[in-house]
PDB file of C-alpha atoms and ligand atoms in Angstrom:
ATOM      1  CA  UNK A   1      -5.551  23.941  12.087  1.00 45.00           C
ATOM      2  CA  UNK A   2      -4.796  23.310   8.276  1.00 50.00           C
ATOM      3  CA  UNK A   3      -6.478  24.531   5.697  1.00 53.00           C
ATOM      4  CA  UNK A   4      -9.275  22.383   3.771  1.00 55.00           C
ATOM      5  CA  UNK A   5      -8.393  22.662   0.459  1.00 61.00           C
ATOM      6  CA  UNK A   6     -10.249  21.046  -2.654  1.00 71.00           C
ATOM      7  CA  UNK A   7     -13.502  19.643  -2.971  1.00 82.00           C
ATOM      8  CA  UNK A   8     -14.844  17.328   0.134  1.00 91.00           C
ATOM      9  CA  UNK A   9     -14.645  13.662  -0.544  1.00 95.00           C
ATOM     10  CA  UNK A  10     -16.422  11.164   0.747  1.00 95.00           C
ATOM     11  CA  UNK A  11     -14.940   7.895   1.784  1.00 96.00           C
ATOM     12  CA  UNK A  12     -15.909   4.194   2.924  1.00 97.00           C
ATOM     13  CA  UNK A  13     -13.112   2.998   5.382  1.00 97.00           C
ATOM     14  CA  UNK A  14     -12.806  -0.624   6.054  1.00 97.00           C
ATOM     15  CA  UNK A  15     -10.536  -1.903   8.652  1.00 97.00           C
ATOM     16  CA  UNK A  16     -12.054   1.282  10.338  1.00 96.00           C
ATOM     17  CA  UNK A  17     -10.516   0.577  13.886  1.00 96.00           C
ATOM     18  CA  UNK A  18      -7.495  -0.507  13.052  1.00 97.00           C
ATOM     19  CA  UNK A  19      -4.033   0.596  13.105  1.00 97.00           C
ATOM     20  CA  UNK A  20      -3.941   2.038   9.806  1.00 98.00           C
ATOM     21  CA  UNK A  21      -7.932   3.108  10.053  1.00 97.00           C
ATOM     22  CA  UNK A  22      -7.770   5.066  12.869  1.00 97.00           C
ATOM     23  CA  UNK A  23      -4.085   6.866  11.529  1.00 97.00           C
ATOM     24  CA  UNK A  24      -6.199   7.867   8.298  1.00 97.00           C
ATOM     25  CA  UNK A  25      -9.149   9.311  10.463  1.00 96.00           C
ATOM     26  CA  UNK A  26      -6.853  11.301  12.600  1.00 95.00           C
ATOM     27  CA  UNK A  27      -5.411  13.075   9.679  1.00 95.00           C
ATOM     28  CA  UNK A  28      -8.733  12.850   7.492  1.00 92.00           C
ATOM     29  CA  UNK A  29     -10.325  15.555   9.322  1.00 84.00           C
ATOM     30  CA  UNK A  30      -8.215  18.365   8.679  1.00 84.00           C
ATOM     31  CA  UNK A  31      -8.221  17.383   4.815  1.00 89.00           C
ATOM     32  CA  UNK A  32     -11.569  17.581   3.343  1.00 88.00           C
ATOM     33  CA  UNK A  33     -12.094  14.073   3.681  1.00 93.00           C
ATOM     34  CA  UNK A  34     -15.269  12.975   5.399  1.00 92.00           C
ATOM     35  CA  UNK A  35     -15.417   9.206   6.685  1.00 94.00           C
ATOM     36  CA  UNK A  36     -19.120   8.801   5.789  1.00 93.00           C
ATOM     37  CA  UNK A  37     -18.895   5.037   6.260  1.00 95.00           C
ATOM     38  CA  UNK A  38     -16.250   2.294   8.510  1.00 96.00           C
ATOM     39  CA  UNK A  39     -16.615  -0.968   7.450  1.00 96.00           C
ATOM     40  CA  UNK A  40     -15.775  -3.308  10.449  1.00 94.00           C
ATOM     41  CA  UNK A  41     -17.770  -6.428   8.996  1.00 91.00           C
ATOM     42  CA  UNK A  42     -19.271  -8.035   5.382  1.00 91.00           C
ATOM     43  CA  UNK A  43     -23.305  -6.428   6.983  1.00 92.00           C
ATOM     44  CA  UNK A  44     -21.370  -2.715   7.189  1.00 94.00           C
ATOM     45  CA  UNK A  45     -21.441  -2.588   3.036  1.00 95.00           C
ATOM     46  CA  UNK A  46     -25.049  -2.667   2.687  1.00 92.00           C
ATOM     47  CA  UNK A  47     -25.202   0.463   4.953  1.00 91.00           C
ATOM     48  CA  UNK A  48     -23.432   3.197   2.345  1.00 90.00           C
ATOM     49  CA  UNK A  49     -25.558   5.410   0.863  1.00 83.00           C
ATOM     50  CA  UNK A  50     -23.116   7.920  -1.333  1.00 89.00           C
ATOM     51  CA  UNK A  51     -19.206   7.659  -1.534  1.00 95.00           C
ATOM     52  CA  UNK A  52     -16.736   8.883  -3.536  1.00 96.00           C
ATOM     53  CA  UNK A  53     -13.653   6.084  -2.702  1.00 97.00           C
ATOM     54  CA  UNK A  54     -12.931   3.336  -0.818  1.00 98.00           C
ATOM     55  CA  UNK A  55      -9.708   3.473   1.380  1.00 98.00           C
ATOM     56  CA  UNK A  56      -8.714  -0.275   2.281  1.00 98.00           C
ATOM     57  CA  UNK A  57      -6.178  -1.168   5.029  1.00 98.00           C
ATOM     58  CA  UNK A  58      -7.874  -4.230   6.646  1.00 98.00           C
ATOM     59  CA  UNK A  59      -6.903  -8.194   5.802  1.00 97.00           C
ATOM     60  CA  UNK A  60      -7.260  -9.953   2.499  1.00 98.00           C
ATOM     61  CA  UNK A  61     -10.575 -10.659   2.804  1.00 97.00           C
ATOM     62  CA  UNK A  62     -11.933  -7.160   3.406  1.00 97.00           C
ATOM     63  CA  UNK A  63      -9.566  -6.599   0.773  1.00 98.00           C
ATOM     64  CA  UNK A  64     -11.632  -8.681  -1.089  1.00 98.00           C
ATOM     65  CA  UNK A  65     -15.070  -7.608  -0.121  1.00 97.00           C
ATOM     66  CA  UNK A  66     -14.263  -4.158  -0.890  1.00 98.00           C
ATOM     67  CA  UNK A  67     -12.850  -4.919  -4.551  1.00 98.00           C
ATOM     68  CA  UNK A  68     -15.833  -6.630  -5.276  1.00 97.00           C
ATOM     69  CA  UNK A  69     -17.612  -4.013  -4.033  1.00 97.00           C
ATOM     70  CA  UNK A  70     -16.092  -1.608  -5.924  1.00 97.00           C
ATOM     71  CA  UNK A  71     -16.518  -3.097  -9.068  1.00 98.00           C
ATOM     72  CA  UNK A  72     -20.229  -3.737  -8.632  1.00 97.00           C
ATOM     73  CA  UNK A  73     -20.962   0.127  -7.638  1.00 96.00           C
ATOM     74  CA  UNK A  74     -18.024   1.360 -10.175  1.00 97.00           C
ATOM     75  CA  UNK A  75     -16.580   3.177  -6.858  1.00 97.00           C
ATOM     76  CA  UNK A  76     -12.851   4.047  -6.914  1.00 98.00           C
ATOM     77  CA  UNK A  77     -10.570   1.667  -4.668  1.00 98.00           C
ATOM     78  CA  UNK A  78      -7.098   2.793  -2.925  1.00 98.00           C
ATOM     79  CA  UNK A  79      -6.151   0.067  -0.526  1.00 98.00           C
ATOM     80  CA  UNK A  80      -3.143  -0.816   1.104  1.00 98.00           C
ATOM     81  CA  UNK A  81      -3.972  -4.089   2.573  1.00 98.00           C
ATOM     82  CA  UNK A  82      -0.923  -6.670   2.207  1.00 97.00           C
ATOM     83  CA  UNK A  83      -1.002 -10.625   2.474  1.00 97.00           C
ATOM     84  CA  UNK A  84      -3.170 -10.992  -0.983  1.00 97.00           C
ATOM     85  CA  UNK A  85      -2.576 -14.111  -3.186  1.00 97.00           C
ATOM     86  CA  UNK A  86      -1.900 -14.575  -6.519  1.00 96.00           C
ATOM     87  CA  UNK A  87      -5.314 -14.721  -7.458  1.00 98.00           C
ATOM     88  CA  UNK A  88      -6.277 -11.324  -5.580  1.00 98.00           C
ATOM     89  CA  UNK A  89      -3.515 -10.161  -7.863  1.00 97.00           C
ATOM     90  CA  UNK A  90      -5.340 -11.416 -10.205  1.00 98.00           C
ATOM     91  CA  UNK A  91      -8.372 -10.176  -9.456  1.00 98.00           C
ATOM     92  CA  UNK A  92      -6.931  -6.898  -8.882  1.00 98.00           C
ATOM     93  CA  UNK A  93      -5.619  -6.461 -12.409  1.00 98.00           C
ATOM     94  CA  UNK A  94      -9.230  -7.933 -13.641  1.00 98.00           C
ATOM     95  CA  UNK A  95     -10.732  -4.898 -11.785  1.00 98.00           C
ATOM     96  CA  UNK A  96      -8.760  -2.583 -12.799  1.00 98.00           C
ATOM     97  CA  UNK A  97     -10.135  -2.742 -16.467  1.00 98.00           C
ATOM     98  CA  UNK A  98     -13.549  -1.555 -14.933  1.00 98.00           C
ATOM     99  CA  UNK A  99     -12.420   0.991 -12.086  1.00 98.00           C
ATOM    100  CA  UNK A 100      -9.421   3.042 -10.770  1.00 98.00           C
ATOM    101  CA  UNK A 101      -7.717   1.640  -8.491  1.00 98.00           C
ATOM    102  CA  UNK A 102      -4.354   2.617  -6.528  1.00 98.00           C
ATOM    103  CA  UNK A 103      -2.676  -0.716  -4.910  1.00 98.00           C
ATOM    104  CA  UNK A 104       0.521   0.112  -3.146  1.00 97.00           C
ATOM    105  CA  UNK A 105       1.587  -2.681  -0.274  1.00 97.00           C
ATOM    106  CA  UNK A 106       3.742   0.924   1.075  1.00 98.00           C
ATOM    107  CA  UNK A 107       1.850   4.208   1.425  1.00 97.00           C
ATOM    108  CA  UNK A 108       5.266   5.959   1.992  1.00 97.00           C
ATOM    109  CA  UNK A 109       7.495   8.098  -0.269  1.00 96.00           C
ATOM    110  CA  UNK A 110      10.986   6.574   0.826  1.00 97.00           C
ATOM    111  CA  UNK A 111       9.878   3.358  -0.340  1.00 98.00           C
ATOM    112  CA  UNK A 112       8.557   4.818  -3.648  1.00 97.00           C
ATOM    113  CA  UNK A 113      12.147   6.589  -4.271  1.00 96.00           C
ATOM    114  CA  UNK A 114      13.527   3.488  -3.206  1.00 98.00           C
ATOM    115  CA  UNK A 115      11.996   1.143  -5.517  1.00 97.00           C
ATOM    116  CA  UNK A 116      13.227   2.840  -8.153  1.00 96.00           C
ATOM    117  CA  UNK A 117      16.474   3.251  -6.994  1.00 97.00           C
ATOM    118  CA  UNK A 118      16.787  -0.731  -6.907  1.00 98.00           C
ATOM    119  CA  UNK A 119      17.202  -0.457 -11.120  1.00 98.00           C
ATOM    120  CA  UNK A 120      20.747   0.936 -10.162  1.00 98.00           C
ATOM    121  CA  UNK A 121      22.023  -2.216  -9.182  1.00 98.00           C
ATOM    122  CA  UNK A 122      21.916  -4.121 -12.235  1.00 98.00           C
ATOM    123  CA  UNK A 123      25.278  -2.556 -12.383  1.00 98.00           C
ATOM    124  CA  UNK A 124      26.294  -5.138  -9.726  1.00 98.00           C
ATOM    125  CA  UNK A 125      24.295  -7.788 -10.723  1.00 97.00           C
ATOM    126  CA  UNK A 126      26.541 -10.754 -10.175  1.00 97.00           C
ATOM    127  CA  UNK A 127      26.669  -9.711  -5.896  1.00 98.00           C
ATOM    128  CA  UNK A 128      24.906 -11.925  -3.303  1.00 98.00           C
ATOM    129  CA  UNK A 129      21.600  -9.958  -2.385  1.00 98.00           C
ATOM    130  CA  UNK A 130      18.917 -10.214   0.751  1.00 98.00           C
ATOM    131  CA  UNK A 131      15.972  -8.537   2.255  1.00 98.00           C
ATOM    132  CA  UNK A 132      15.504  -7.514   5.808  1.00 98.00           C
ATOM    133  CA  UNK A 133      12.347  -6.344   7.252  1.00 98.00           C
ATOM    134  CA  UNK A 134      11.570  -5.562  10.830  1.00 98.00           C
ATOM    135  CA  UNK A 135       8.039  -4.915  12.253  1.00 98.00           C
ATOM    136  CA  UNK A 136       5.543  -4.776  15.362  1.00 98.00           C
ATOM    137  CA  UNK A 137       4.899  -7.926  16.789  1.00 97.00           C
ATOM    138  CA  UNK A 138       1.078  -8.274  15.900  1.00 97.00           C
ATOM    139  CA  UNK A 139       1.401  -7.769  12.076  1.00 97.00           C
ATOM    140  CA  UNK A 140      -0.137 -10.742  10.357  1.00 96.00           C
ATOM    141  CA  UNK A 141       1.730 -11.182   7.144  1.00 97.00           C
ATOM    142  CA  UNK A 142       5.313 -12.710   7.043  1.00 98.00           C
ATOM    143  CA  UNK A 143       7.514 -11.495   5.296  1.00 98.00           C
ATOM    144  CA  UNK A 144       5.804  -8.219   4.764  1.00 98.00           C
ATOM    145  CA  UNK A 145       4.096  -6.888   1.498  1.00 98.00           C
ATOM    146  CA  UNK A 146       6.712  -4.329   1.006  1.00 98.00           C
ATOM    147  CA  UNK A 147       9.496  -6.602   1.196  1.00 98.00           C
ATOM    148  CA  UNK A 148       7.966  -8.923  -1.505  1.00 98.00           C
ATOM    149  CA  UNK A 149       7.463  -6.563  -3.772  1.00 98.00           C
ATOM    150  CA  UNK A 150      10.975  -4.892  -3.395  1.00 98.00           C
ATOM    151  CA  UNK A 151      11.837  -8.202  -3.887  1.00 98.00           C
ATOM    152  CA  UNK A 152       9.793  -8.725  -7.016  1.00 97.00           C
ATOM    153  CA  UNK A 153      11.128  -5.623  -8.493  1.00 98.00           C
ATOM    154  CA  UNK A 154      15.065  -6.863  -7.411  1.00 98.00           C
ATOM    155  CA  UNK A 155      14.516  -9.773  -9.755  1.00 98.00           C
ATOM    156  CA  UNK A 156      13.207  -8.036 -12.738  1.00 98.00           C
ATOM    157  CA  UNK A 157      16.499  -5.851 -12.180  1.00 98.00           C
ATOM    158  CA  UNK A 158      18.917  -8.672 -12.131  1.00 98.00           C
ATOM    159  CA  UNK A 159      16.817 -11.317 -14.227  1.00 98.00           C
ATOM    160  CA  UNK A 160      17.490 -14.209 -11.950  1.00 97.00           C
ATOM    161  CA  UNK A 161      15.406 -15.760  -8.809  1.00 98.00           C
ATOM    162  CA  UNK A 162      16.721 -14.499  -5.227  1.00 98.00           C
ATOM    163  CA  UNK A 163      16.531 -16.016  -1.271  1.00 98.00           C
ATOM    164  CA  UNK A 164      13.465 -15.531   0.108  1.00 98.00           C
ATOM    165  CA  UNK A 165      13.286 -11.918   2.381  1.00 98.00           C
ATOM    166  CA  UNK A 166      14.071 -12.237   5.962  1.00 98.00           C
ATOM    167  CA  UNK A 167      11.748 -11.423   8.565  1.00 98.00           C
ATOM    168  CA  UNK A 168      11.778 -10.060  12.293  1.00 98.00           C
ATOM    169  CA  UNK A 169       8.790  -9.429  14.699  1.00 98.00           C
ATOM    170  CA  UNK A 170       8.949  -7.336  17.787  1.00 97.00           C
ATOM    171  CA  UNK A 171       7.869  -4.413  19.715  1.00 98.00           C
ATOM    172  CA  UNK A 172       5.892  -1.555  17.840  1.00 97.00           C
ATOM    173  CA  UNK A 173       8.078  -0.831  15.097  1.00 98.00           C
ATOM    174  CA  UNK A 174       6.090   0.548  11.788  1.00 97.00           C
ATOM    175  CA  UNK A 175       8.123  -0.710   9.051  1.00 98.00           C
ATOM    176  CA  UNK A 176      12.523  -1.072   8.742  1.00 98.00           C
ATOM    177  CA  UNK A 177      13.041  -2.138   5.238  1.00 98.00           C
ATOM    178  CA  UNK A 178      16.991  -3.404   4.360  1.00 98.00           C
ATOM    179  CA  UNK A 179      18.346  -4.502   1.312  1.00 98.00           C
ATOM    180  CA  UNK A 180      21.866  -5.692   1.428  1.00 98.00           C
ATOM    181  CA  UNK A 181      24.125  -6.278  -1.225  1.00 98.00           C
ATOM    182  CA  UNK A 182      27.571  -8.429  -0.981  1.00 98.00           C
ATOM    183  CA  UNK A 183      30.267  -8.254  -3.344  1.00 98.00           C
ATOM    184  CA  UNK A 184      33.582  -9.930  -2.542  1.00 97.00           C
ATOM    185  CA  UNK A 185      35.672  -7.136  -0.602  1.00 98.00           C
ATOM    186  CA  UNK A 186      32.716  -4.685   0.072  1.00 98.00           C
ATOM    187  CA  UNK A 187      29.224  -4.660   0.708  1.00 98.00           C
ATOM    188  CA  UNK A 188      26.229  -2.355   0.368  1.00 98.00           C
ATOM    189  CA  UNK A 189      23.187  -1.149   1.986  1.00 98.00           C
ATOM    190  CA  UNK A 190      20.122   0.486   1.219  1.00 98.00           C
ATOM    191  CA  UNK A 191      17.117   1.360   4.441  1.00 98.00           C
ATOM    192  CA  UNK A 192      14.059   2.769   4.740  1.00 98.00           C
ATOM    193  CA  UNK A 193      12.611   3.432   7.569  1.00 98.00           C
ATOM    194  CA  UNK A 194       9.379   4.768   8.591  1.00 98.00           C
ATOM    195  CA  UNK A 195       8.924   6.232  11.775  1.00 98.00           C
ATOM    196  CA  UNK A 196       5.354   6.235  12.658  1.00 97.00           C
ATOM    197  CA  UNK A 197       1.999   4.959  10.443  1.00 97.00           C
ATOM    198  CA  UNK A 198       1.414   8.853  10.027  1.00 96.00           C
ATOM    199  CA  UNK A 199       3.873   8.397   6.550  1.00 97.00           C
ATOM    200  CA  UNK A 200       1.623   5.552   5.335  1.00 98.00           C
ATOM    201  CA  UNK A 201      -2.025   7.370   6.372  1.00 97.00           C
ATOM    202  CA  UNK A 202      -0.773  10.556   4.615  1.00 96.00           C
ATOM    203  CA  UNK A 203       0.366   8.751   1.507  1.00 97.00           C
ATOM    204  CA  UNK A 204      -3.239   7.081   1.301  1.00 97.00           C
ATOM    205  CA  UNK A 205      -4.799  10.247   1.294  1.00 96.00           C
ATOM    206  CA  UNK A 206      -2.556  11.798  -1.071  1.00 96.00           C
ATOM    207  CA  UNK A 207      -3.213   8.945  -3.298  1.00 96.00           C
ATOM    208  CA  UNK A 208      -6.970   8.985  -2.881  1.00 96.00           C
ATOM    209  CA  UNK A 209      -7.398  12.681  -3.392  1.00 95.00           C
ATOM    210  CA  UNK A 210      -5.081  11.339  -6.677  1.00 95.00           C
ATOM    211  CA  UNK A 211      -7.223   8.383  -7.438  1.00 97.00           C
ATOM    212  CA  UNK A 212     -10.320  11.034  -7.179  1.00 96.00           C
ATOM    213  CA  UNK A 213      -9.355  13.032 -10.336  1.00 94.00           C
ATOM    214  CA  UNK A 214      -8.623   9.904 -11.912  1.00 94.00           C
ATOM    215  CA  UNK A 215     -11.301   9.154 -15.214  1.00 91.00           C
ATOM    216  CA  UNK A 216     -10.030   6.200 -16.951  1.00 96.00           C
ATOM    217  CA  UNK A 217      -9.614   2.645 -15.106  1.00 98.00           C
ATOM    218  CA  UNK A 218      -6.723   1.133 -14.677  1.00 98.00           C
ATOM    219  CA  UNK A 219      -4.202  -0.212 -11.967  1.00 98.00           C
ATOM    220  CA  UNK A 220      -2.271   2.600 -10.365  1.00 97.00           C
ATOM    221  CA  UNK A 221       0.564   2.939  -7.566  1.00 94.00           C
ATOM    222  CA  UNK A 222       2.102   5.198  -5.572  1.00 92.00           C
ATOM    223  CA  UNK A 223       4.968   5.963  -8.100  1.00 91.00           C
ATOM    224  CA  UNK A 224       2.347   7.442 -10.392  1.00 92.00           C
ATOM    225  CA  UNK A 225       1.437   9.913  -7.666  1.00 90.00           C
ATOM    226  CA  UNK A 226       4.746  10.671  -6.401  1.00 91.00           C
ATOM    227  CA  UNK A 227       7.993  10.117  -9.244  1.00 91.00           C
ATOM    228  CA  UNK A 228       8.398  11.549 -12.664  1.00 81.00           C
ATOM    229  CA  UNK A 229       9.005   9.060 -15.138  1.00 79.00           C
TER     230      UNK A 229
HETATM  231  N1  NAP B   1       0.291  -0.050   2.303  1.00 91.47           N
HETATM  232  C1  NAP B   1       0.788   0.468   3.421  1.00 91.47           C
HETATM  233  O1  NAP B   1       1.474   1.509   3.418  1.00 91.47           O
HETATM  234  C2  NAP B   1       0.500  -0.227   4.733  1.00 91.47           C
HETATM  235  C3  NAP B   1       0.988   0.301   5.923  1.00 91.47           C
HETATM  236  C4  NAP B   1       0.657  -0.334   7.117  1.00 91.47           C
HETATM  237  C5  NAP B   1      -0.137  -1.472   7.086  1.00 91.47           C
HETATM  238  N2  NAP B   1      -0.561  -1.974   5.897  1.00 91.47           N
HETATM  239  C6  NAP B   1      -1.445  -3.144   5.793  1.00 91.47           C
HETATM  240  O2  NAP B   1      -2.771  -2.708   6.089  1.00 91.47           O
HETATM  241  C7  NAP B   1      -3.494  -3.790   6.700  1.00 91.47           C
HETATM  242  C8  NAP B   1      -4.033  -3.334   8.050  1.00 91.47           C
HETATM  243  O3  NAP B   1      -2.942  -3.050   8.912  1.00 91.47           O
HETATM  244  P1  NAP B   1      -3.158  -2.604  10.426  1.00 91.47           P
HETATM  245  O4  NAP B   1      -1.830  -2.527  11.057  1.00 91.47           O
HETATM  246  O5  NAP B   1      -4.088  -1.434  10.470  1.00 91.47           O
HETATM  247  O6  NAP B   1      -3.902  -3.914  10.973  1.00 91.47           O
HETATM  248  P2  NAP B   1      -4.923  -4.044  12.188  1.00 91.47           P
HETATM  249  O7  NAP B   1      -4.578  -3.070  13.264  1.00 91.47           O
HETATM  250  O8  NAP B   1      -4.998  -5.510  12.492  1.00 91.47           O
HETATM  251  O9  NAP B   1      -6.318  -3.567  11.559  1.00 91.47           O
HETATM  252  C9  NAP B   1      -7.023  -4.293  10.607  1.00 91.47           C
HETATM  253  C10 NAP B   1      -8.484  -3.893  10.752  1.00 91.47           C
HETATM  254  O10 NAP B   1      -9.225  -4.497   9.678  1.00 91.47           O
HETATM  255  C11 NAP B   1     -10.383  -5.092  10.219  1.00 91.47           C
HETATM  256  N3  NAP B   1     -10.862  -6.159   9.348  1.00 91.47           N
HETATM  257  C12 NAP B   1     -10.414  -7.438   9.248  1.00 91.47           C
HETATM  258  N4  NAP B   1     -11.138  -8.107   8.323  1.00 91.47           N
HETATM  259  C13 NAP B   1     -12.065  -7.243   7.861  1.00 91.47           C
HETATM  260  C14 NAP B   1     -13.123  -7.341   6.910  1.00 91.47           C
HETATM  261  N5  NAP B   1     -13.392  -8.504   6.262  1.00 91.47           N
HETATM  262  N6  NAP B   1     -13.889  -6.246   6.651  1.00 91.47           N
HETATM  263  C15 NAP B   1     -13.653  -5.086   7.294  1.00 91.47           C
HETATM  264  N7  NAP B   1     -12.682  -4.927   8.233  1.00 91.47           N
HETATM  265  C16 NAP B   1     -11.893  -6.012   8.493  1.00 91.47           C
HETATM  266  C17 NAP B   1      -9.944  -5.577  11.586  1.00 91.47           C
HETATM  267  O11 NAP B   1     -11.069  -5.812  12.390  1.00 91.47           O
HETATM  268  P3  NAP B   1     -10.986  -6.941  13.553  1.00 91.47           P
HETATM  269  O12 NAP B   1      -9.951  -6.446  14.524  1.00 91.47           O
HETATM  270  O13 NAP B   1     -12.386  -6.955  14.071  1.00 91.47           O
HETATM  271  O14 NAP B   1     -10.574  -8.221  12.850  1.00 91.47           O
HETATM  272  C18 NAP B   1      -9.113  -4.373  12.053  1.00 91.47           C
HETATM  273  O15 NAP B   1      -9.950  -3.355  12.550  1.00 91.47           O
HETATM  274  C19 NAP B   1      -2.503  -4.952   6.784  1.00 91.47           C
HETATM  275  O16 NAP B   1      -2.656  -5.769   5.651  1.00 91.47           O
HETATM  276  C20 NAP B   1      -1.143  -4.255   6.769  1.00 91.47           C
HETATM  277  O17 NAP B   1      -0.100  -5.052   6.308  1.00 91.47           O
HETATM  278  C21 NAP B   1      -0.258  -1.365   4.733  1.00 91.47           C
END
């Protein structure tokens, strides 16, 4: 069994019995985190008594119930729930003036490292570029929240719009991230793949235990927690 280490924390968990929920209990246990409260529905919120953090992973409108909730109690949020509009964005970055909040639409550190690997290719900036992603067959959002935001941080690199990232459903597969890059005799291609949700629960936790030391508000993500600048 692992060692608890550091203070206990005590967390609200919406999207409690999903796939991502029930991958952050699993590991929770063994890592002084105590799931005081899951948040299945809106009536579940009036039910916590004393939390340190909300962890997120449900759908954008328990994404929003929780931010709002957050804000209200001046509770910490980490969530990692993808499909948000603009204006949760929006909302988001409003929030973050008031609380601390860690928003990363992947938990994992491949995707981290890869993100900023993508500033590399402005030195091929004039090649033909497109995003793959592959996932299970019952995930919601299309194309994922990943591949948008590699996507959004592939256009800040090359300064120009790009085709919109591709995207396949099947099977149980957790997350296959691709970006390719053409140039005119010779291609390349960066992947990420993540081999089970375990890479995205641990990340969370890593983050919240993060977010928990955190005083001053403000909009964190995952590169905070895990790169040097
Ligand atoms: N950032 C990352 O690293 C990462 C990794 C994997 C997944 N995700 C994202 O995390 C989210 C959840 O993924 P998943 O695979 O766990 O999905 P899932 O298996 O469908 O689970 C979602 C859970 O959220 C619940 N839920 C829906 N609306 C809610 C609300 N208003 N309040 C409270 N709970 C609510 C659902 O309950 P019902 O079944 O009753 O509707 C379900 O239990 C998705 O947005 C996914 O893209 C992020």
């Amino acid at each position: 069994v692992p060692k608890r280490i550091g203070k206990n924390i005590n967390i609200a968990l919406t999207g409690a019995s999903g796939r991502m929920g029930l991958a952050i209990q699993e590991l929770s246990a063994a890592q002084t985190f105590t799931v005081t409260q899951r948040i299945q529905r809106s009536a579940d919120w009036r039910k916590i008594k004393t939390i340190d953090l909300v962890i997120d992973f449900s759908s954008p409108e328990g994404f929003r119930e929780a931010l709002q909730w957050c804000v209200q109690h001046k509770v910490r949020l980490l969530s990692g729930t993808t499909g948000l509009s603009s204006s949760d964005h929006k909302a988001l970055k409003q929030a973050a003036k008031r609380i601390p909040v860690l928003y990363s639409a992947n938990m994992s550190l491949g995707i981290a490292v890869l993100t900023r690997l993508l500033e590399g290719l402005a030195q091929i900036k004039d090649w033909d570029f497109q995003i793959e992603e592959v996932h299970h067959r019952a995930k919601k959002d299309s194309p994922s929240g990943t591949a948008l935001s590699l996507q959004h941080k592939l256009v800040q690199v090359l300064g120009r719009e790009l085709p919109s990232p591709l995207a396949v459903r099947g099977g149980g597969v957790p997350g296959i991230h691709q970006i390719w890059a053409f140039g005119p005799d010779e291609s390349l291609t960066l992947q990420h793949t993540a081999f089970n949700r375990k890479v995205f629960a641990q990340g969370a936790l890593s983050g919240a235990r993060w977010l928990f030391d955190k005083k001053e508000p403000g909009l964190y993500d995952l590169s905070d927690l895990y790169l040097k600048p």
